[in-house]
Amino acid sequence: MQHERPLPDRATIPADPPFGAARLVVEGVRLVRGERGLFEELSFAVAAGEARQVTGPNGAGKTSLLRAVAALQAIEAGRIALEPEEETPLAERAHFIGHLDAVKPALTLAENLAFWAAMLGGASGETEPALAALGLADLADLPAAILSAGQRRRLALARLIVAARPLWILDEPMTALDKASAALFTTLMERHLKAGGLILAATHGPLGLAAATETRLA
């Protein structure tokens, strides 16, 4: 297993291109898992440049809500939209980073990220800067099987850079990150918000963003 390498200076992290004034709307949403109702009439909005933390105990529906926003789970009632609405579906205007890192162990780090760049409509030339921004450039040609849990998480988070999308949907994004890596990712989030991006994150702890608001599920 590789030792953790020093992280890059935060000034070298690429900034997102400016986004338009998008707004995420969750209105009157009812969500059911199995035969159990998770919540009803849930409503909130996230404007451009804002972050919202979804908190609550285990089983309250945090992950289910994020999956519903990402169009990976159906809702029973209500409306979820990224306004202004476009022909491009919401799911193709958002990144979803869940509990699973979706890393192929047999592929190199560069190959893993190139796959995601192609899948997400990003530019293949962005893979090297993305790996460098997450402190993984020296490992680019090594198989992902050698990565530590923290490095795997950083490789997953690098997908946010290779394809610019306004909405980041993040499920416990700080999982497995040490203090330095968490600070680095906070800088990435701050730059995304400064560019007019939006963040919806389920988390048990603070994101480190001063302006983040909260939706708590019972």
N, CA, C and O of each residue as an XYZ file, in Angstrom:
872
protein
N       0.846     -1.198      0.000
C       0.000      0.000      0.000
C       0.880      1.246      0.000
O       1.871      1.310      0.728
N       0.526      2.218     -0.802
C       1.292      3.444     -0.884
C       1.071      4.310      0.346
O      -0.022      4.357      0.911
N       2.148      5.000      0.749
C       1.989      5.995      1.806
C       1.323      7.236      1.222
O       1.436      7.510      0.027
N       0.637      7.974      2.067
C       0.014      9.211      1.608
C       1.102     10.193      1.188
O       2.081     10.385      1.910
N       0.932     10.816      0.017
C       1.879     11.805     -0.472
C       1.453     13.195      0.005
O       0.289     13.413      0.342
N       2.423     14.149      0.031
C       2.055     15.525      0.366
C       1.021     16.055     -0.616
O       1.102     15.784     -1.814
N       0.073     16.792     -0.124
C      -0.972     17.341     -0.976
C      -0.478     18.614     -1.656
O       0.423     19.277     -1.143
N      -1.062     18.965     -2.809
C      -0.631     20.172     -3.515
C      -1.026     21.421     -2.759
O      -1.938     21.407     -1.932
N      -0.326     22.500     -3.056
C      -0.726     23.794     -2.515
C      -2.112     24.120     -3.039
O      -2.410     23.895     -4.212
N      -2.955     24.648     -2.168
C      -4.353     24.877     -2.569
C      -4.480     25.933     -3.665
O      -5.500     26.002     -4.349
N      -3.447     26.749     -3.829
C      -3.501     27.770     -4.881
C      -3.445     27.153     -6.269
O      -3.809     27.803     -7.248
N      -2.987     25.889     -6.369
C      -2.863     25.250     -7.683
C      -4.136     24.528     -8.099
O      -4.203     24.005     -9.212
N      -5.135     24.486     -7.250
C      -6.367     23.783     -7.573
C      -7.121     24.564     -8.647
O      -7.372     25.755     -8.465
N      -7.492     23.925     -9.768
C      -8.204     24.655    -10.817
C      -9.588     25.078    -10.361
O     -10.272     24.345     -9.646
N      -9.989     26.257    -10.777
C     -11.325     26.763    -10.439
C     -12.320     26.321    -11.502
O     -11.959     26.124    -12.662
N     -13.580     26.165    -11.093
C     -14.621     25.846    -12.056
C     -14.880     27.041    -12.966
O     -14.675     28.183    -12.555
N     -15.333     26.792    -14.213
C     -15.796     27.903    -15.043
C     -17.064     28.476    -14.430
O     -17.749     27.784    -13.677
N     -17.390     29.726    -14.738
C     -18.610     30.308    -14.165
C     -19.860     29.566    -14.635
O     -19.982     29.221    -15.811
N     -20.773     29.329    -13.719
C     -22.047     28.719    -14.053
C     -23.119     29.811    -14.095
O     -22.927     30.912    -13.579
N     -24.239     29.481    -14.717
C     -25.368     30.405    -14.691
C     -26.032     30.397    -13.317
O     -25.577     29.711    -12.402
N     -27.085     31.148    -13.186
C     -27.782     31.273    -11.900
C     -28.761     30.119    -11.718
O     -29.977     30.311    -11.725
N     -28.215     28.923    -11.556
C     -29.074     27.753    -11.360
C     -29.631     27.725     -9.940
O     -29.066     28.316     -9.020
N     -30.765     27.016     -9.783
C     -31.409     26.910     -8.472
C     -32.038     25.530     -8.347
O     -32.852     25.135     -9.181
N     -31.658     24.797     -7.302
C     -32.243     23.486     -7.042
C     -33.497     23.668     -6.204
O     -33.476     24.324     -5.163
N     -34.592     23.076     -6.673
C     -35.869     23.180     -5.972
C     -36.339     21.786     -5.577
O     -36.483     20.910     -6.429
N     -36.577     21.585     -4.292
C     -37.188     20.362     -3.768
C     -38.500     20.805     -3.128
O     -38.497     21.528     -2.132
N     -39.617     20.371     -3.699
C     -40.912     20.935     -3.319
C     -41.928     19.834     -3.013
O     -42.297     19.052     -3.890
N     -42.375     19.785     -1.750
C     -43.435     18.869     -1.356
C     -43.119     17.407     -1.598
O     -44.002     16.633     -1.968
N     -41.874     17.021     -1.395
C     -41.436     15.669     -1.759
C     -41.824     14.653     -0.685
O     -41.612     14.869      0.509
N     -42.392     13.553     -1.138
C     -42.670     12.394     -0.295
C     -41.830     11.240     -0.813
O     -41.825     10.949     -2.009
N     -41.116     10.581      0.104
C     -40.211      9.516     -0.291
C     -40.459      8.283      0.565
O     -40.587      8.366      1.787
N     -40.523      7.141     -0.106
C     -40.797      5.865      0.563
C     -39.662      4.905      0.237
O     -39.197      4.853     -0.902
N     -39.213      4.143      1.237
C     -38.232      3.085      1.018
C     -38.846      1.771      1.485
O     -39.152      1.600      2.665
N     -39.023      0.852      0.550
C     -39.773     -0.360      0.872
C     -41.221      0.030      1.094
O     -41.857      0.614      0.217
N     -41.738     -0.292      2.264
C     -43.093      0.123      2.622
C     -43.075      1.191      3.711
O     -44.112      1.519      4.287
N     -41.906      1.724      3.984
C     -41.758      2.704      5.063
C     -41.636      4.104      4.494
O     -40.779      4.361      3.649
N     -42.485      5.008      4.950
C     -42.379      6.396      4.556
C     -41.218      7.074      5.272
O     -41.116      7.015      6.497
N     -40.351      7.712      4.510
C     -39.199      8.385      5.113
C     -39.537      9.807      5.528
O     -39.203     10.236      6.632
N     -40.202     10.534      4.639
C     -40.645     11.888      4.964
C     -41.701     12.314      3.953
O     -41.826     11.742      2.870
N     -42.459     13.338      4.342
C     -43.502     13.899      3.479
C     -43.380     15.412      3.448
O     -42.873     16.030      4.384
N     -43.852     15.997      2.359
C     -43.907     17.452      2.211
C     -42.567     18.120      2.516
O     -42.520     19.179      3.142
N     -41.489     17.498      2.073
C     -40.163     18.089      2.282
C     -39.910     19.136      1.209
O     -40.034     18.853      0.017
N     -39.560     20.331      1.626
C     -39.328     21.426      0.681
C     -38.108     22.243      1.114
O     -37.938     22.548      2.295
N     -37.285     22.582      0.166
C     -36.191     23.531      0.370
C     -35.656     23.921     -0.996
O     -36.010     23.311     -2.006
N     -34.815     24.922     -1.028
C     -34.183     25.356     -2.276
C     -32.723     25.669     -2.010
O     -32.348     26.079     -0.912
N     -31.906     25.467     -3.036
C     -30.479     25.795     -2.969
C     -30.167     26.679     -4.170
O     -30.322     26.258     -5.316
N     -29.733     27.891     -3.904
C     -29.448     28.839     -4.980
C     -27.996     28.740     -5.414
O     -27.173     28.121     -4.740
N     -27.694     29.356     -6.544
C     -26.318     29.389     -7.038
C     -25.398     29.969     -5.980
O     -25.707     30.988     -5.363
N     -24.268     29.314     -5.776
C     -23.307     29.773     -4.787
C     -23.607     29.333     -3.367
O     -22.946     29.780     -2.430
N     -24.595     28.462     -3.190
C     -24.987     28.013     -1.853
C     -24.731     26.517     -1.666
O     -24.700     25.745     -2.625
N     -24.549     26.138     -0.411
C     -24.418     24.735     -0.022
C     -25.462     24.432      1.036
O     -25.755     25.271      1.888
N     -26.024     23.225      0.981
C     -26.988     22.791      1.991
C     -26.578     21.419      2.500
O     -26.357     20.490      1.723
N     -26.481     21.309      3.822
C     -26.177     20.043      4.471
C     -27.468     19.363      4.880
O     -28.345     19.986      5.478
N     -27.585     18.077      4.556
C     -28.711     17.258      4.997
C     -28.210     16.410      6.156
O     -27.297     15.601      5.990
N     -28.800     16.593      7.321
C     -28.354     15.892      8.513
C     -29.514     15.089      9.097
O     -30.658     15.212      8.659
N     -29.195     14.269     10.088
C     -30.213     13.455     10.728
C     -29.640     12.104     11.104
O     -28.544     11.759     10.662
N     -30.352     11.329     11.909
C     -29.856     10.023     12.344
C     -29.802      9.025     11.196
O     -30.408      9.233     10.145
N     -29.071      7.943     11.412
C     -29.040      6.862     10.430
C     -30.454      6.342     10.188
O     -31.222      6.147     11.130
N     -30.791      6.120      8.916
C     -32.118      5.624      8.569
C     -33.153      6.701      8.346
O     -34.300      6.395      8.021
N     -32.769      7.970      8.516
C     -33.736      9.055      8.340
C     -34.042      9.330      6.879
O     -35.048      9.966      6.565
N     -33.186      8.856      5.981
C     -33.451      9.053      4.552
C     -32.504      9.999      3.858
O     -32.808     10.468      2.761
N     -31.353     10.302      4.463
C     -30.416     11.247      3.862
C     -29.923     10.755      2.497
O     -29.993     11.475      1.502
N     -29.429      9.524      2.471
C     -28.933      8.981      1.201
C     -30.057      8.834      0.188
O     -29.867      9.112     -0.996
N     -31.224      8.400      0.644
C     -32.368      8.255     -0.271
C     -32.748      9.592     -0.896
O     -33.084      9.655     -2.079
N     -32.696     10.660     -0.101
C     -33.002     11.983     -0.638
C     -31.992     12.369     -1.707
O     -32.376     12.840     -2.778
N     -30.709     12.176     -1.433
C     -29.694     12.526     -2.420
C     -29.855     11.711     -3.693
O     -29.698     12.240     -4.793
N     -30.167     10.432     -3.554
C     -30.373      9.585     -4.732
C     -31.600     10.046     -5.521
O     -31.615      9.959     -6.749
N     -32.624     10.533     -4.826
C     -33.806     11.043     -5.516
C     -33.467     12.309     -6.307
O     -33.916     12.473     -7.441
N     -32.676     13.199     -5.709
C     -32.271     14.419     -6.409
C     -31.434     14.059     -7.636
O     -31.531     14.717     -8.672
N     -30.616     13.018     -7.516
C     -29.773     12.583     -8.635
C     -30.529     11.725     -9.647
O     -29.930     11.202    -10.586
N     -31.849     11.578     -9.460
C     -32.706     10.787    -10.356
C     -32.335      9.305    -10.341
O     -32.503      8.607    -11.342
N     -31.832      8.830     -9.204
C     -31.525      7.408     -9.046
C     -32.591      6.691     -8.234
O     -32.542      5.470     -8.085
N     -33.537      7.429     -7.717
C     -34.617      6.859     -6.926
C     -35.885      7.680     -7.162
O     -35.844      8.910     -7.182
N     -37.000      6.991     -7.340
C     -38.259      7.677     -7.629
C     -38.861      8.263     -6.364
O     -38.696      7.713     -5.275
N     -39.558      9.380     -6.510
C     -40.297      9.969     -5.393
C     -41.780      9.649     -5.553
O     -42.261      9.449     -6.668
N     -42.503      9.602     -4.431
C     -43.930      9.290     -4.444
C     -44.773     10.513     -4.787
O     -45.841     10.399     -5.388
N     -44.285     11.665     -4.403
C     -45.029     12.903     -4.669
C     -44.053     14.064     -4.589
O     -42.977     13.958     -4.001
N     -44.457     15.183     -5.198
C     -43.641     16.380     -5.131
C     -42.864     16.630     -6.413
O     -43.138     16.042     -7.459
N     -41.902     17.506     -6.301
C     -41.155     17.955     -7.489
C     -39.706     18.226     -7.114
O     -39.420     18.823     -6.076
N     -38.795     17.778     -7.972
C     -37.370     18.090     -7.845
C     -36.912     18.626     -9.190
O     -37.092     17.969    -10.215
N     -36.320     19.816     -9.196
C     -35.911     20.420    -10.464
C     -34.701     21.301    -10.256
O     -34.498     21.865     -9.180
N     -33.896     21.412    -11.305
C     -32.797     22.363    -11.328
C     -33.206     23.457    -12.303
O     -33.226     23.258    -13.518
N     -33.527     24.600    -11.750
C     -34.038     25.712    -12.555
C     -32.896     26.655    -12.939
O     -31.938     26.800    -12.180
N     -32.985     27.301    -14.113
C     -34.034     27.110    -15.111
C     -33.934     25.727    -15.745
O     -32.844     25.241    -16.044
N     -35.095     25.104    -15.943
C     -35.123     23.759    -16.497
C     -34.683     23.795    -17.961
O     -34.988     24.735    -18.695
N     -33.972     22.768    -18.360
C     -33.429     22.668    -19.712
C     -33.797     21.322    -20.311
O     -34.333     20.450    -19.628
N     -33.503     21.164    -21.593
C     -33.709     19.871    -22.224
C     -32.780     18.818    -21.623
O     -33.133     17.642    -21.541
N     -31.592     19.250    -21.203
C     -30.664     18.326    -20.560
C     -31.223     17.928    -19.202
O     -31.515     18.809    -18.394
N     -31.387     16.629    -18.913
C     -31.948     16.206    -17.627
C     -31.090     16.653    -16.446
O     -29.882     16.852    -16.572
N     -31.742     16.804    -15.303
C     -31.033     17.212    -14.093
C     -29.845     16.291    -13.828
O     -28.771     16.763    -13.456
N     -30.025     14.993    -14.015
C     -28.957     14.032    -13.719
C     -27.696     14.297    -14.531
O     -26.596     13.962    -14.092
N     -27.843     14.893    -15.707
C     -26.690     15.184    -16.546
C     -26.123     16.573    -16.274
O     -25.163     16.998    -16.917
N     -26.720     17.272    -15.322
C     -26.201     18.573    -14.893
C     -25.654     18.497    -13.466
O     -25.338     19.514    -12.848
N     -25.551     17.271    -12.963
C     -25.123     17.073    -11.579
C     -24.072     15.973    -11.490
O     -24.029     15.067    -12.323
N     -23.238     16.066    -10.481
C     -22.350     14.980    -10.069
C     -22.932     14.336     -8.823
O     -23.398     15.034     -7.922
N     -22.910     13.007     -8.763
C     -23.302     12.297     -7.552
C     -22.121     11.461     -7.083
O     -21.662     10.567     -7.793
N     -21.631     11.758     -5.881
C     -20.562     10.977     -5.257
C     -21.164     10.309     -4.031
O     -21.472     10.973     -3.041
N     -21.332      8.987     -4.099
C     -21.961      8.254     -3.017
C     -20.957      7.593     -2.096
O     -19.774      7.937     -2.104
N     -21.431      6.636     -1.297
C     -20.551      5.927     -0.365
C     -19.519      5.091     -1.111
O     -18.374      4.988     -0.670
N     -19.906      4.490     -2.237
C     -18.988      3.673     -3.014
C     -18.151      4.573     -3.924
O     -18.671      5.490     -4.560
N     -16.855      4.297     -3.974
C     -15.966      5.171     -4.732
C     -15.982      4.901     -6.233
O     -15.489      5.726     -7.002
N     -16.537      3.764     -6.673
C     -16.618      3.428     -8.099
C     -15.254      3.464     -8.760
O     -15.087      4.035     -9.838
N     -14.278      2.848     -8.105
C     -12.911      2.761     -8.613
C     -12.653      1.328     -9.065
O     -12.924      0.385     -8.321
N     -12.131      1.158    -10.281
C     -11.776     -0.155    -10.811
C     -10.337     -0.477    -10.396
O      -9.407      0.173    -10.872
N     -10.135     -1.471     -9.517
C      -8.790     -1.736     -8.994
C      -7.759     -2.091    -10.058
O      -6.588     -1.741     -9.913
N      -8.168     -2.779    -11.128
C      -7.216     -3.235    -12.135
C      -6.753     -2.118    -13.065
O      -5.724     -2.254    -13.728
N      -7.497     -1.020    -13.122
C      -7.121      0.107    -13.977
C      -6.202      1.053    -13.218
O      -6.245      1.124    -11.989
N      -5.373      1.777    -13.957
C      -4.549      2.800    -13.322
C      -5.437      3.969    -12.900
O      -6.599      4.066    -13.294
N      -4.860      4.849    -12.092
C      -5.620      6.025    -11.687
C      -6.010      6.857    -12.901
O      -7.138      7.340    -13.001
N      -5.050      7.021    -13.835
C      -5.336      7.809    -15.040
C      -6.431      7.157    -15.866
O      -7.291      7.851    -16.408
N      -6.413      5.847    -15.971
C      -7.434      5.138    -16.750
C      -8.797      5.244    -16.075
O      -9.809      5.424    -16.751
N      -8.832      5.136    -14.757
C     -10.090      5.305    -14.039
C     -10.692      6.678    -14.311
O     -11.883      6.800    -14.598
N      -9.868      7.694    -14.218
C     -10.391      9.052    -14.378
C     -10.729      9.347    -15.830
O     -11.683     10.076    -16.103
N      -9.963      8.791    -16.770
C     -10.284      8.969    -18.197
C     -11.628      8.341    -18.521
O     -12.399      8.888    -19.310
N     -11.916      7.179    -17.908
C     -13.219      6.549    -18.113
C     -14.333      7.481    -17.650
O     -15.321      7.679    -18.359
N     -14.170      8.052    -16.456
C     -15.220      8.928    -15.939
C     -15.328     10.223    -16.730
O     -16.423     10.761    -16.895
N     -14.202     10.726    -17.219
C     -14.260     11.930    -18.055
C     -15.095     11.669    -19.305
O     -15.919     12.498    -19.692
N     -14.877     10.505    -19.940
C     -15.651     10.155    -21.132
C     -17.111      9.918    -20.782
O     -18.002     10.346    -21.516
N     -17.367      9.239    -19.666
C     -18.736      8.942    -19.256
C     -19.520     10.207    -18.937
O     -20.711     10.301    -19.231
N     -18.838     11.185    -18.328
C     -19.512     12.395    -17.856
C     -19.473     13.539    -18.869
O     -19.992     14.626    -18.612
N     -18.855     13.284    -20.015
C     -18.811     14.331    -21.028
C     -17.726     15.356    -20.794
O     -17.805     16.476    -21.300
N     -16.709     14.983    -20.031
C     -15.605     15.891    -19.779
C     -14.519     15.759    -20.833
O     -14.643     14.975    -21.774
N     -13.465     16.524    -20.668
C     -12.355     16.501    -21.611
C     -11.262     15.583    -21.085
O     -10.890     15.655    -19.914
N     -10.747     14.713    -21.964
C      -9.707     13.783    -21.529
C      -8.459     14.516    -21.056
O      -7.713     13.993    -20.228
N      -8.223     15.721    -21.572
C      -7.061     16.502    -21.167
C      -7.141     17.040    -19.757
O      -6.164     17.581    -19.239
N      -8.297     16.897    -19.131
C      -8.460     17.394    -17.757
C      -8.061     16.364    -16.718
O      -8.048     16.675    -15.527
N      -7.735     15.140    -17.133
C      -7.439     14.110    -16.134
C      -6.156     14.414    -15.370
O      -6.118     14.246    -14.151
N      -5.109     14.856    -16.053
C      -3.855     15.140    -15.362
C      -4.002     16.279    -14.361
O      -3.566     16.132    -13.219
N      -4.606     17.421    -14.743
C      -4.799     18.480    -13.747
C      -5.664     18.038    -12.570
O      -5.425     18.450    -11.435
N      -6.670     17.198    -12.836
C      -7.541     16.740    -11.755
C      -6.778     15.870    -10.768
O      -6.927     16.024     -9.556
N      -5.960     14.955    -11.283
C      -5.155     14.108    -10.400
C      -4.164     14.952     -9.610
O      -3.952     14.717     -8.421
N      -3.555     15.938    -10.273
C      -2.607     16.803     -9.581
C      -3.292     17.609     -8.482
O      -2.736     17.797     -7.400
N      -4.495     18.081     -8.767
C      -5.215     18.895     -7.791
C      -5.546     18.116     -6.528
O      -5.645     18.697     -5.447
N      -5.718     16.791     -6.657
C      -6.031     15.953     -5.503
C      -4.796     15.240     -4.952
O      -4.918     14.321     -4.142
N      -3.618     15.661     -5.387
C      -2.390     15.098     -4.859
C      -2.107     13.682     -5.304
O      -1.469     12.927     -4.571
N      -2.567     13.294     -6.495
C      -2.433     11.916     -6.973
C      -1.606     11.800     -8.245
O      -1.537     10.723     -8.837
N      -0.979     12.885     -8.676
C      -0.268     12.879     -9.958
C       0.846     11.836     -9.997
O       1.048     11.197    -11.030
N       1.569     11.651     -8.903
C       2.688     10.700     -8.884
C       2.225      9.251     -8.988
O       3.026      8.360     -9.271
N       0.936      9.014     -8.759
C       0.396      7.654     -8.786
C      -0.390      7.365    -10.058
O      -0.990      6.298    -10.183
N      -0.395      8.299    -10.997
C      -1.300      8.233    -12.152
C      -1.206      6.927    -12.918
O      -2.225      6.420    -13.387
N      -0.005      6.366    -13.057
C       0.180      5.183    -13.901
C       0.212      3.884    -13.099
O       0.566      2.834    -13.635
N      -0.150      3.948    -11.842
C      -0.183      2.757    -10.994
C      -1.603      2.221    -10.900
O      -2.556      2.989    -11.036
N      -1.769      0.918    -10.671
C      -3.131      0.373    -10.532
C      -3.815      0.897     -9.283
O      -3.178      1.055     -8.241
N      -5.081      1.160     -9.381
C      -5.832      1.696     -8.242
C      -5.906      0.720     -7.079
O      -6.255      1.111     -5.965
N      -5.582     -0.549     -7.324
C      -5.610     -1.553     -6.267
C      -4.656     -1.222     -5.126
O      -4.854     -1.692     -4.006
N      -3.626     -0.422     -5.390
C      -2.628     -0.131     -4.349
C      -3.039      1.043     -3.453
O      -2.340      1.351     -2.487
N      -4.145      1.690     -3.756
C      -4.504      2.914     -3.041
C      -5.005      2.633     -1.630
O      -5.624      1.605     -1.357
N      -4.716      3.583     -0.743
C      -5.329      3.567      0.586
C      -6.775      4.043      0.462
O      -7.186      4.525     -0.593
N      -7.536      3.908      1.536
C      -8.934      4.357      1.512
C      -9.019      5.851      1.226
O      -9.893      6.290      0.477
N      -8.123      6.631      1.813
C      -8.148      8.071      1.584
C      -7.812      8.437      0.161
O      -8.412      9.351     -0.404
N      -6.847      7.726     -0.438
C      -6.491      7.987     -1.826
C      -7.612      7.590     -2.783
O      -7.863      8.271     -3.777
N      -8.281      6.478     -2.472
C      -9.430      6.072     -3.297
C     -10.506      7.152     -3.261
O     -11.122      7.463     -4.281
N     -10.723      7.717     -2.084
C     -11.744      8.765     -1.972
C     -11.354      9.984     -2.778
O     -12.196     10.591     -3.440
N     -10.086     10.345     -2.728
C      -9.633     11.498     -3.493
C      -9.745     11.240     -5.000
O     -10.059     12.154     -5.762
N      -9.491     10.002     -5.427
C      -9.661      9.669     -6.845
C     -11.131      9.817     -7.242
O     -11.432     10.324     -8.323
N     -12.033      9.383     -6.390
C     -13.460      9.543     -6.685
C     -13.832     11.019     -6.770
O     -14.595     11.418     -7.649
N     -13.299     11.825     -5.866
C     -13.624     13.252     -5.850
C     -13.031     13.980     -7.057
O     -13.526     15.036     -7.449
N     -11.974     13.420     -7.645
C     -11.388     14.041     -8.840
C     -12.371     14.077    -10.004
O     -12.211     14.874    -10.927
N     -13.393     13.213     -9.964
C     -14.416     13.257    -11.026
C     -15.130     14.607    -11.070
O     -15.623     15.018    -12.121
N     -15.186     15.291     -9.938
C     -15.844     16.591     -9.900
C     -15.122     17.621    -10.766
O     -15.718     18.610    -11.192
N     -13.836     17.382    -11.023
C     -13.026     18.351    -11.755
C     -13.012     18.070    -13.256
O     -12.979     19.003    -14.058
N     -13.037     16.788    -13.646
C     -12.856     16.472    -15.070
C     -14.064     16.846    -15.925
O     -13.939     16.965    -17.144
N     -15.218     17.031    -15.313
C     -16.404     17.460    -16.060
C     -17.133     18.495    -15.214
O     -17.638     18.178    -14.138
N     -17.186     19.714    -15.694
C     -17.803     20.802    -14.928
C     -19.327     20.685    -14.972
O     -19.936     20.761    -16.039
N     -19.928     20.501    -13.807
C     -21.381     20.451    -13.682
C     -21.798     21.311    -12.497
O     -21.109     21.322    -11.477
N     -22.916     22.038    -12.610
C     -23.242     23.016    -11.561
C     -23.609     22.419    -10.212
O     -23.301     23.009     -9.176
N     -24.266     21.253    -10.201
C     -24.767     20.697     -8.943
C     -23.908     19.524     -8.490
O     -23.755     18.541     -9.214
N     -23.351     19.635     -7.290
C     -22.628     18.539     -6.670
C     -23.520     17.916     -5.597
O     -23.967     18.605     -4.680
N     -23.776     16.624     -5.713
C     -24.569     15.872     -4.744
C     -23.609     14.908     -4.055
O     -23.105     13.973     -4.678
N     -23.362     15.135     -2.787
C     -22.270     14.458     -2.092
C     -22.785     13.738     -0.856
O     -23.405     14.346      0.016
N     -22.525     12.440     -0.790
C     -22.949     11.635      0.357
C     -21.731     11.352      1.237
O     -20.870     10.548      0.879
N     -21.669     12.018      2.384
C     -20.544     11.896      3.315
C     -19.213     12.059      2.574
O     -18.394     11.140      2.565
N     -18.994     13.217      1.956
C     -17.803     13.377      1.102
C     -16.481     13.309      1.855
O     -15.451     13.012      1.250
N     -16.482     13.579      3.166
C     -15.231     13.589      3.917
C     -14.823     12.200      4.410
O     -13.786     12.061      5.059
N     -15.615     11.176      4.115
C     -15.294      9.825      4.558
C     -13.892      9.429      4.114
O     -13.548      9.573      2.940
N     -13.082      8.931      5.045
C     -11.729      8.407      4.820
C     -10.691      9.496      4.558
O      -9.517      9.176      4.371
N     -11.081     10.761      4.538
C     -10.105     11.826      4.302
C      -9.454     12.247      5.616
O     -10.132     12.421      6.629
N      -8.138     12.407      5.588
C      -7.464     12.934      6.766
C      -7.675     14.451      6.820
O      -8.312     15.030      5.940
N      -7.139     15.074      7.846
C      -7.393     16.503      8.059
C      -6.928     17.355      6.887
O      -7.633     18.272      6.467
N      -5.743     17.056      6.357
C      -5.217     17.843      5.245
C      -6.049     17.652      3.979
O      -6.315     18.608      3.250
N      -6.456     16.408      3.727
C      -7.273     16.135      2.539
C      -8.642     16.778      2.660
O      -9.178     17.288      1.675
N      -9.216     16.760      3.865
C     -10.512     17.400      4.074
C     -10.417     18.900      3.833
O     -11.320     19.492      3.242
N      -9.326     19.519      4.288
C      -9.135     20.954      4.051
C      -8.992     21.249      2.566
O      -9.509     22.251      2.073
N      -8.286     20.369      1.852
C      -8.136     20.526      0.406
C      -9.487     20.448     -0.287
O      -9.783     21.246     -1.176
N     -10.312     19.479      0.124
C     -11.613     19.336     -0.519
C     -12.531     20.510     -0.170
O     -13.349     20.919     -0.994
N     -12.403     21.048      1.033
C     -13.171     22.245      1.376
C     -12.832     23.388      0.432
O     -13.714     24.148      0.031
N     -11.553     23.515      0.074
C     -11.152     24.538     -0.896
C     -11.798     24.294     -2.246
O     -12.241     25.239     -2.900
N     -11.860     23.028     -2.678
C     -12.538     22.701     -3.935
C     -14.001     23.125     -3.890
O     -14.512     23.707     -4.846
N     -14.672     22.834     -2.782
C     -16.076     23.213     -2.645
C     -16.241     24.731     -2.659
O     -17.162     25.248     -3.291
N     -15.358     25.442     -1.970
C     -15.451     26.906     -1.931
C     -15.313     27.494     -3.332
O     -16.029     28.431     -3.686
N     -14.395     26.946     -4.128
C     -14.198     27.453     -5.484
C     -15.401     27.132     -6.367
O     -15.783     27.929     -7.224
N     -15.986     25.970     -6.153
C     -17.173     25.607     -6.919
C     -18.312     26.580     -6.605
O     -19.007     27.034     -7.514
N     -18.503     26.896     -5.340
C     -19.564     27.835     -4.962
C     -19.273     29.236     -5.491
O     -20.184     29.942     -5.925
N     -18.025     29.631     -5.455
C     -17.661     30.962     -5.948
C     -17.968     31.105     -7.429
O     -18.264     32.202     -7.904
N     -17.899     29.989     -8.165
C     -18.203     30.000     -9.601
C     -19.701     29.939     -9.872
O     -20.120     29.912    -11.029
N     -20.515     29.918     -8.814
C     -21.960     29.845     -8.985
C     -22.507     28.447     -8.925
O     -23.674     28.229     -9.253
N     -21.692     27.478     -8.510
C     -22.167     26.109     -8.363
C     -23.026     25.934     -7.125
O     -23.145     26.839     -6.299
N     -23.622     24.756     -7.008
C     -24.479     24.410     -5.874
C     -23.980     23.104     -5.271
O     -23.447     22.250     -5.981
N     -24.153     22.948     -3.958
C     -23.761     21.714     -3.283
C     -24.897     21.261     -2.379
O     -25.432     22.040     -1.590
N     -25.258     19.981     -2.507
C     -26.187     19.320     -1.599
C     -25.446     18.130     -1.023
O     -25.061     17.224     -1.762
N     -25.242     18.119      0.284
C     -24.405     17.086      0.892
C     -25.077     16.502      2.123
O     -25.600     17.230      2.967
N     -25.056     15.177      2.212
C     -25.479     14.490      3.429
C     -24.247     14.269      4.282
O     -23.243     13.743      3.800
N     -24.309     14.660      5.533
C     -23.126     14.589      6.370
C     -23.491     14.540      7.841
O     -24.471     15.146      8.274
N     -22.685     13.805      8.606
C     -22.830     13.793     10.063
C     -22.020     14.908     10.713
O     -22.265     15.263     11.866
N     -21.067     15.455      9.987
C     -20.220     16.509     10.540
C     -20.227     17.732      9.648
O     -20.790     17.691      8.554
N     -19.617     18.816     10.086
C     -19.598     20.048      9.291
C     -18.765     19.902      8.031
O     -17.790     19.152      7.998
N     -19.161     20.631      6.993
C     -18.422     20.626      5.731
C     -17.253     21.608      5.750
O     -16.380     21.556      4.883
N     -17.237     22.490      6.727
C     -16.208     23.518      6.766
C     -16.538     24.720      5.911
O     -15.667     25.547      5.643
N     -17.792     24.830      5.474
C     -18.238     25.964      4.657
C     -19.046     26.912      5.529
O     -20.069     26.530      6.097
N     -18.585     28.138      5.628
C     -19.205     29.089      6.550
C     -20.657     29.371      6.211
O     -21.469     29.597      7.108
N     -20.999     29.360      4.921
C     -22.339     29.782      4.510
C     -23.309     28.619      4.322
O     -24.413     28.824      3.817
N     -22.931     27.421      4.709
C     -23.812     26.260      4.485
C     -25.049     26.331      5.379
O     -24.956     26.647      6.565
N     -26.201     26.034      4.795
C     -27.447     25.935      5.549
C     -27.762     24.463      5.789
O     -27.077     23.587      5.261
N     -28.797     24.186      6.584
C     -29.051     22.817      7.009
C     -30.507     22.424      6.831
O     -31.414     23.206      7.116
N     -30.716     21.217      6.362
C     -32.025     20.549      6.393
C     -31.862     19.307      7.243
O     -31.065     18.429      6.911
N     -32.598     19.221      8.323
C     -32.475     18.051      9.217
C     -33.681     17.147      9.033
O     -34.832     17.577      9.109
N     -33.377     15.877      8.789
C     -34.422     14.865      8.677
C     -34.577     14.170     10.038
O     -33.584     13.829     10.682
N     -35.812     13.967     10.464
C     -36.051     13.398     11.793
C     -35.655     11.928     11.828
O     -35.786     11.278     12.866
